[in-house]
CSV table of C-alpha atoms in Angstrom, one decimal:
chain,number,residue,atom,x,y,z
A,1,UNK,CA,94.6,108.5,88.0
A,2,UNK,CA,96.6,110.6,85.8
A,3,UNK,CA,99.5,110.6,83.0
A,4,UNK,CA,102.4,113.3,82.1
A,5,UNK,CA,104.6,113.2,79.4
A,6,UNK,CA,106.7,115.8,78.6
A,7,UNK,CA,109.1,116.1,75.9
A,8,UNK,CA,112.5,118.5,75.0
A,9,UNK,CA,115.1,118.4,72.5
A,10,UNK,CA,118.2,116.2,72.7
A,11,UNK,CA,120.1,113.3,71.8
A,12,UNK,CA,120.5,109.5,73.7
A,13,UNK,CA,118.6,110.6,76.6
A,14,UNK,CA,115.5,109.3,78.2
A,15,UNK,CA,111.7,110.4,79.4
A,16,UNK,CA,110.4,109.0,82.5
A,17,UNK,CA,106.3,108.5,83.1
A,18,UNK,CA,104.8,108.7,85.7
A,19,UNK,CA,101.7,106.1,85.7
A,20,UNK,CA,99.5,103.5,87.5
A,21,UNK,CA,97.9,101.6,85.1
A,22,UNK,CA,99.8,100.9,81.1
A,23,UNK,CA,100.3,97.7,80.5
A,24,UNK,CA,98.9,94.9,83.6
A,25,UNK,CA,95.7,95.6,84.2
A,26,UNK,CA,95.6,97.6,88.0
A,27,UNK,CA,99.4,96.9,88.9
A,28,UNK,CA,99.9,97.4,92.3
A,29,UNK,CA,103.3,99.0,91.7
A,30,UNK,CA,104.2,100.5,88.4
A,31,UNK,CA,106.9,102.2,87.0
A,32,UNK,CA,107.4,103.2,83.2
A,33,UNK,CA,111.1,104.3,81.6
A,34,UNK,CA,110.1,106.1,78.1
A,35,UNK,CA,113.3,105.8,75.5
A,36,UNK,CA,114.7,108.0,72.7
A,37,UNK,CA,116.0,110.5,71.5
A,38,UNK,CA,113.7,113.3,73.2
A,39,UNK,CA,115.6,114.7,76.4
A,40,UNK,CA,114.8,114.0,79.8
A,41,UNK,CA,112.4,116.5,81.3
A,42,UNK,CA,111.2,114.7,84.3
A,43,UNK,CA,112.5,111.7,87.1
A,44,UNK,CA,109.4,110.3,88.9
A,45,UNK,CA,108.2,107.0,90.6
A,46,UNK,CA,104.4,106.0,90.5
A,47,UNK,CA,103.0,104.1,92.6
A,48,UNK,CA,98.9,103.1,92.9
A,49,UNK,CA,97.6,101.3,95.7
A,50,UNK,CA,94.0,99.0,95.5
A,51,UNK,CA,92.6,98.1,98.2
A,52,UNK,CA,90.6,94.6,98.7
A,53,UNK,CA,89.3,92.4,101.4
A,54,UNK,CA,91.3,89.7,103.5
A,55,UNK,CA,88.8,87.0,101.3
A,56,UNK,CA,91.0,87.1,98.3
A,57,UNK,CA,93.8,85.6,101.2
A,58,UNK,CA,92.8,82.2,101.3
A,59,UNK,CA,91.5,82.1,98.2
A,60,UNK,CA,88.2,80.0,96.8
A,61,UNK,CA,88.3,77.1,99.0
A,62,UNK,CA,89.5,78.6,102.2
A,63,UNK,CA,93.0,77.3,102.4
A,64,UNK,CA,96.2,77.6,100.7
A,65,UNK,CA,97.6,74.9,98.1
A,66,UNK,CA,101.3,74.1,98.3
A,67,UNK,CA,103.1,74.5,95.0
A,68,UNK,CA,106.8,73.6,93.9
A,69,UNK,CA,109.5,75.7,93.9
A,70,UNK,CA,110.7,75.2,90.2
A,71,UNK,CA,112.1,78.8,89.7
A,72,UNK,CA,116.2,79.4,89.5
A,73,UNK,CA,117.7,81.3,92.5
A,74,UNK,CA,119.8,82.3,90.1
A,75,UNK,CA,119.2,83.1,86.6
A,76,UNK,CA,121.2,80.9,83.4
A,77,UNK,CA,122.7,83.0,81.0
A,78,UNK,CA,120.0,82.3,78.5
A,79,UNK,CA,117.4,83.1,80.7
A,80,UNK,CA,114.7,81.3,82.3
A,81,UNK,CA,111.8,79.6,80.2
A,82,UNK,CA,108.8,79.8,81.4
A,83,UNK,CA,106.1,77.2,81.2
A,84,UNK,CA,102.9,77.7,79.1
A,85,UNK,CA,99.4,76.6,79.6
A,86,UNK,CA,98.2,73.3,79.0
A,87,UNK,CA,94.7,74.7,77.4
A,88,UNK,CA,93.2,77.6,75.7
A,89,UNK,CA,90.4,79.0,76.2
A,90,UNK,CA,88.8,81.8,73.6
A,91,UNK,CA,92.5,82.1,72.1
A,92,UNK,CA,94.5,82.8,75.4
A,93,UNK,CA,96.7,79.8,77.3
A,94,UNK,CA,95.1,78.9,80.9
A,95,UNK,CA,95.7,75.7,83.1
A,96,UNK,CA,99.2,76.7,84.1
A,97,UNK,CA,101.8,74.8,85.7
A,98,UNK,CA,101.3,74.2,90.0
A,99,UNK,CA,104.7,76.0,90.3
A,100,UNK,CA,106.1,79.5,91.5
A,101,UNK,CA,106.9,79.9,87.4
A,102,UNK,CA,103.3,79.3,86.4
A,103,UNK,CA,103.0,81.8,88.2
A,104,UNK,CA,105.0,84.2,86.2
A,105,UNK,CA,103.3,82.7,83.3
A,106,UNK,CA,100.0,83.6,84.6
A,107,UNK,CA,101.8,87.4,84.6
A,108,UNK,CA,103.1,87.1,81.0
A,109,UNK,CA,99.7,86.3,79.7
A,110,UNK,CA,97.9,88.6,81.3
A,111,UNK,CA,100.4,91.4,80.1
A,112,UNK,CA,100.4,90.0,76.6
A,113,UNK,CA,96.9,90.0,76.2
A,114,UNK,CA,96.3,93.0,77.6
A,115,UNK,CA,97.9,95.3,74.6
A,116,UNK,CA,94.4,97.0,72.7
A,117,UNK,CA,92.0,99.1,72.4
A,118,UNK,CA,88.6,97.1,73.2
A,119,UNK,CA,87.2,97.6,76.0
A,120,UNK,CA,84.9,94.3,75.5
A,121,UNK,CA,88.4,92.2,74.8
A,122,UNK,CA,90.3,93.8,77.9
A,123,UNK,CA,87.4,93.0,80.2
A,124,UNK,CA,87.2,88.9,78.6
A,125,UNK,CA,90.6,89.1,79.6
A,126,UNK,CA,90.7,89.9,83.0
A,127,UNK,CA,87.5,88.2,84.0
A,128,UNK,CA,88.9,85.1,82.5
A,129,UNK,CA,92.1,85.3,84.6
A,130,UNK,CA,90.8,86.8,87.7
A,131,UNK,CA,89.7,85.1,90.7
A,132,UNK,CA,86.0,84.9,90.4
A,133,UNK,CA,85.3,86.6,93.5
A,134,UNK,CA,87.2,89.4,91.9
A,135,UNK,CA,86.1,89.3,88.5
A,136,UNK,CA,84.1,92.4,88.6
A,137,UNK,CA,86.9,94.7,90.1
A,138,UNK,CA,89.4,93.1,87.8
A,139,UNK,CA,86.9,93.9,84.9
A,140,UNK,CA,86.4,97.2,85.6
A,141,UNK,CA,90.4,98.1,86.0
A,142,UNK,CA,90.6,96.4,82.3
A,143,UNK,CA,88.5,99.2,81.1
A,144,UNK,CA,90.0,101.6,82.8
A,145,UNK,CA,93.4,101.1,81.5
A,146,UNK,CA,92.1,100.3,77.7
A,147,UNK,CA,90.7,104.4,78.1
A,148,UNK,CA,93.8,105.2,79.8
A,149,UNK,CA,95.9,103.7,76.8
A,150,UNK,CA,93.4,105.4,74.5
A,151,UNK,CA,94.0,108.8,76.1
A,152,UNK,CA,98.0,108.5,75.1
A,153,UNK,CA,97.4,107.1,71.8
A,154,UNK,CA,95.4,110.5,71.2
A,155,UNK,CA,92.5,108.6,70.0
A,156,UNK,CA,88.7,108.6,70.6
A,157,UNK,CA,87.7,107.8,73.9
A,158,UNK,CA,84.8,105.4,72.0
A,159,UNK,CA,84.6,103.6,68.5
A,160,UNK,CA,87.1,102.7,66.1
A,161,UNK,CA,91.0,103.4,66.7
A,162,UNK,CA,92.4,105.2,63.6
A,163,UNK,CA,95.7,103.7,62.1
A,164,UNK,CA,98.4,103.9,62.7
A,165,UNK,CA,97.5,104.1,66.2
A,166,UNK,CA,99.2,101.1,68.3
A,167,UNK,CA,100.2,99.8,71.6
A,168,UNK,CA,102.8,96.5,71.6
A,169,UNK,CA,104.3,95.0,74.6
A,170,UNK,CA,107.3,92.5,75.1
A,171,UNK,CA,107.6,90.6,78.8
A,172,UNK,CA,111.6,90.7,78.9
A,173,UNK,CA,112.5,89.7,83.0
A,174,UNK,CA,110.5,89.0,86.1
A,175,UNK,CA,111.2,89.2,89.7
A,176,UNK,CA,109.3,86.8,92.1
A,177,UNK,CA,108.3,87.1,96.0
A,178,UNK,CA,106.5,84.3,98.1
A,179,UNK,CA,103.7,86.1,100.0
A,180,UNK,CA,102.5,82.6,101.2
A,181,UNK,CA,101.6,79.0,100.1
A,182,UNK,CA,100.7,78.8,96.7
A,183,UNK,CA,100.5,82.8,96.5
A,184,UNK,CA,102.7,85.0,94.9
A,185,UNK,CA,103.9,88.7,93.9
A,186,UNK,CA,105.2,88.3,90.6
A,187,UNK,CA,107.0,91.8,89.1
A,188,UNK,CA,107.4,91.6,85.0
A,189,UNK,CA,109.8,94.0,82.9
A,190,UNK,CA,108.6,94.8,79.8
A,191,UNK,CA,109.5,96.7,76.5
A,192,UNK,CA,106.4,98.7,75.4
A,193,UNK,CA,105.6,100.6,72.0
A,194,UNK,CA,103.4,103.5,71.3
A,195,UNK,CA,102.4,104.8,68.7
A,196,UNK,CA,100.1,107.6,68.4
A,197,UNK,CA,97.3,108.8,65.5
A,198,UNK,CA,99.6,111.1,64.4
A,199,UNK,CA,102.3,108.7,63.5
A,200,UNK,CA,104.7,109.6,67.1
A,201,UNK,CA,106.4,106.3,68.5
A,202,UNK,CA,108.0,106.2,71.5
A,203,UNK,CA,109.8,103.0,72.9
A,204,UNK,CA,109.7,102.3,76.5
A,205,UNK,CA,110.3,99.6,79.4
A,206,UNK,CA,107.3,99.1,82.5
A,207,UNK,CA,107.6,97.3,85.8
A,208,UNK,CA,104.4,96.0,87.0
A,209,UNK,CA,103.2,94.0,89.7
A,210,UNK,CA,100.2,91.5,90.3
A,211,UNK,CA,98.9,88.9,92.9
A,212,UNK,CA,98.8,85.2,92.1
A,213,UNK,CA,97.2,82.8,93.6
A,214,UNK,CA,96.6,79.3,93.1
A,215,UNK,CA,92.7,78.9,92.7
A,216,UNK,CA,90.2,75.9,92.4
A,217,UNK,CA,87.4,76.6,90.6
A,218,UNK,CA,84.8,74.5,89.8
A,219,UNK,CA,87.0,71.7,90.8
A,220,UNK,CA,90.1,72.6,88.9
A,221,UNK,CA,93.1,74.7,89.5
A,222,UNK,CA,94.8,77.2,88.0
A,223,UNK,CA,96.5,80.4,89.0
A,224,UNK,CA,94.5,83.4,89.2
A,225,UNK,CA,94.6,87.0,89.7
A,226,UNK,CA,93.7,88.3,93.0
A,227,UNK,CA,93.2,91.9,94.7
A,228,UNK,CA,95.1,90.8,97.6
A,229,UNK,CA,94.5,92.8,101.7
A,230,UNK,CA,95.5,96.0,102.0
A,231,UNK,CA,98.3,94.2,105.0
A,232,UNK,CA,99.9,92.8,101.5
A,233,UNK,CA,99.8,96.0,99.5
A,234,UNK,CA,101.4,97.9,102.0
A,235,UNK,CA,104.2,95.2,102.5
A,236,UNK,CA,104.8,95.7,98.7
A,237,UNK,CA,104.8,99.2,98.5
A,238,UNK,CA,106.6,100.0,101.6
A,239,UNK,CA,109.3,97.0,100.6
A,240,UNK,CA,109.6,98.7,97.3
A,241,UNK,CA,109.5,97.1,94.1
A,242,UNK,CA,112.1,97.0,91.0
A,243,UNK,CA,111.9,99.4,88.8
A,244,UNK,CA,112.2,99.8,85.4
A,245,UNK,CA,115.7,99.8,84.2
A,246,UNK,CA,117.5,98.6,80.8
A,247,UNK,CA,118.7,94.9,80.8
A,248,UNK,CA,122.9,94.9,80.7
A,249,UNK,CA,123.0,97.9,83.2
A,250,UNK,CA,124.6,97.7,86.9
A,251,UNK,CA,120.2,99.2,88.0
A,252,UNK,CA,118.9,96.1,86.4
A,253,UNK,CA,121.8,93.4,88.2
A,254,UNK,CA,120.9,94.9,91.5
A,255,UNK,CA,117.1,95.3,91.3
A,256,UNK,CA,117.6,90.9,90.9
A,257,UNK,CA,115.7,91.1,87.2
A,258,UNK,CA,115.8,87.6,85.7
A,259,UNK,CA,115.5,87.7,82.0
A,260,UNK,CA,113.4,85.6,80.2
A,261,UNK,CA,114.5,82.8,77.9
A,262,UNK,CA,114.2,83.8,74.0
A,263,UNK,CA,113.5,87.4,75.2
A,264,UNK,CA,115.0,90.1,73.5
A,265,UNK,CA,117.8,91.7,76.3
């Protein structure tokens, strides 16, 4: 998987990226908007397909598990709130809500959390959100994107991240698609921040997708990251999925982003 950046003189004009893999761990779908005043030298769409076995369908007990339908056909003006989780585990929320919106908090998490440079902490992550059969793949994708951020940061591929090297994320609006009971596609808008070792920041906005599913493990349920069959992926890529565009414009009405209460818009 590769990145391109390119940049050109000029004033209130944007950079697009192409990418697969920036801020959710192995989105399915992925589009990245860079911001600022840098000149637009390139218009391209990304998109990266994984692959995975029909197992991940039914999930770990073989069936699906109805959830409510809590989430707003259409958005208030202030945005929807989304739930949190009722415990924590090693810092991060889990035990979300058996609705379509814990769903999207599942997403919000996982984006959140998802935001350094350690390989060791991306990898927790994802193998404490990911279906267990898929905790390995999920894993591996953490990594992958923690040496994929490192690449653009223009740090060491190893070690210790020099300062003022950063990477910040904001979850702003989400879109949401039923696949089947108790399994979801959840899309997530976010504003992104990079800076680089050598002091260079550039402001952006990312559309990602991810699987949910709701999951009992060891006799307890929770939503989960899945890899999803490859008859899913397809029906998300070939549907097409929103992109990233800037809250307040006629793009973002029409791609059916719903922002997120106390979000910045």
């Amino acid at each position: 998987m590769s990145s391109r950046m390119n940049d050109s003189m000029g004033e209130s004009r944007t950079t697009l990226l192409r990418v697969g893999v920036l801020v959710v761990i192995a989105a399915l779908v992925a589009t990245a908007v860079w911001l600022g005043a840098r000149g637009r030298t390139d218009d391209s769409r990304g998109t990266d397909k994984t692959s995975g076995d029909s197992s991940s369908q039914t999930g770990q007990q073989g069936q699906n598990v109805s959830v409510d339908q809590v989430a707003p056909e259409t958005a208030p003006a202030d945005g929807v709130e989304i739930p949190t989780g009722a415990e924590v585990v090693d810092g991060y929320p889990t035990r979300f809500p058996q609705t379509d919106l814990g769903a999207v908090a599942l997403q919000v998490e996982v984006t959140k959390a998802q935001v350094g440079f350690d390989y060791d902490q991306a990898a927790a992550v994802a193998g404490l959100y990911a279906n267990p059969e898929d905790k390995a793949v999920f894993e591996q994708r953490a990594r992958d994107a923690v040496a994929l951020r490192r690449q653009q940061a223009g740090v060491p591929k190893e070690g210790d991240v020099p300062p003022p090297a950063s990477y910040a994320v904001t979850p702003i609006a989400y879109t949401l698609e039923e696949l089947d009971t108790g399994y979801y596609a959840v899309n997530l808008l976010s504003y992104v921040t990079l800076t680089t070792a050598n002091g260079k920041v550039s402001d952006g906005l990312y559309a990602g997708t991810q699987l949910m599913r709701w999951i009992e493990v060891d006799g307890v349920g929770d939503w989960r990251l899945v890899q999803g069959s490859d008859e899913d992926i397809e029906h998300l890529v070939s549907t097409g999925q929103p992109r990233a565009v800037a809250p307040g414009t006629p793009e973002y009405k029409q791609a059916g982003w719903i922002p997120i209460k106390g979000a910045p818009q």
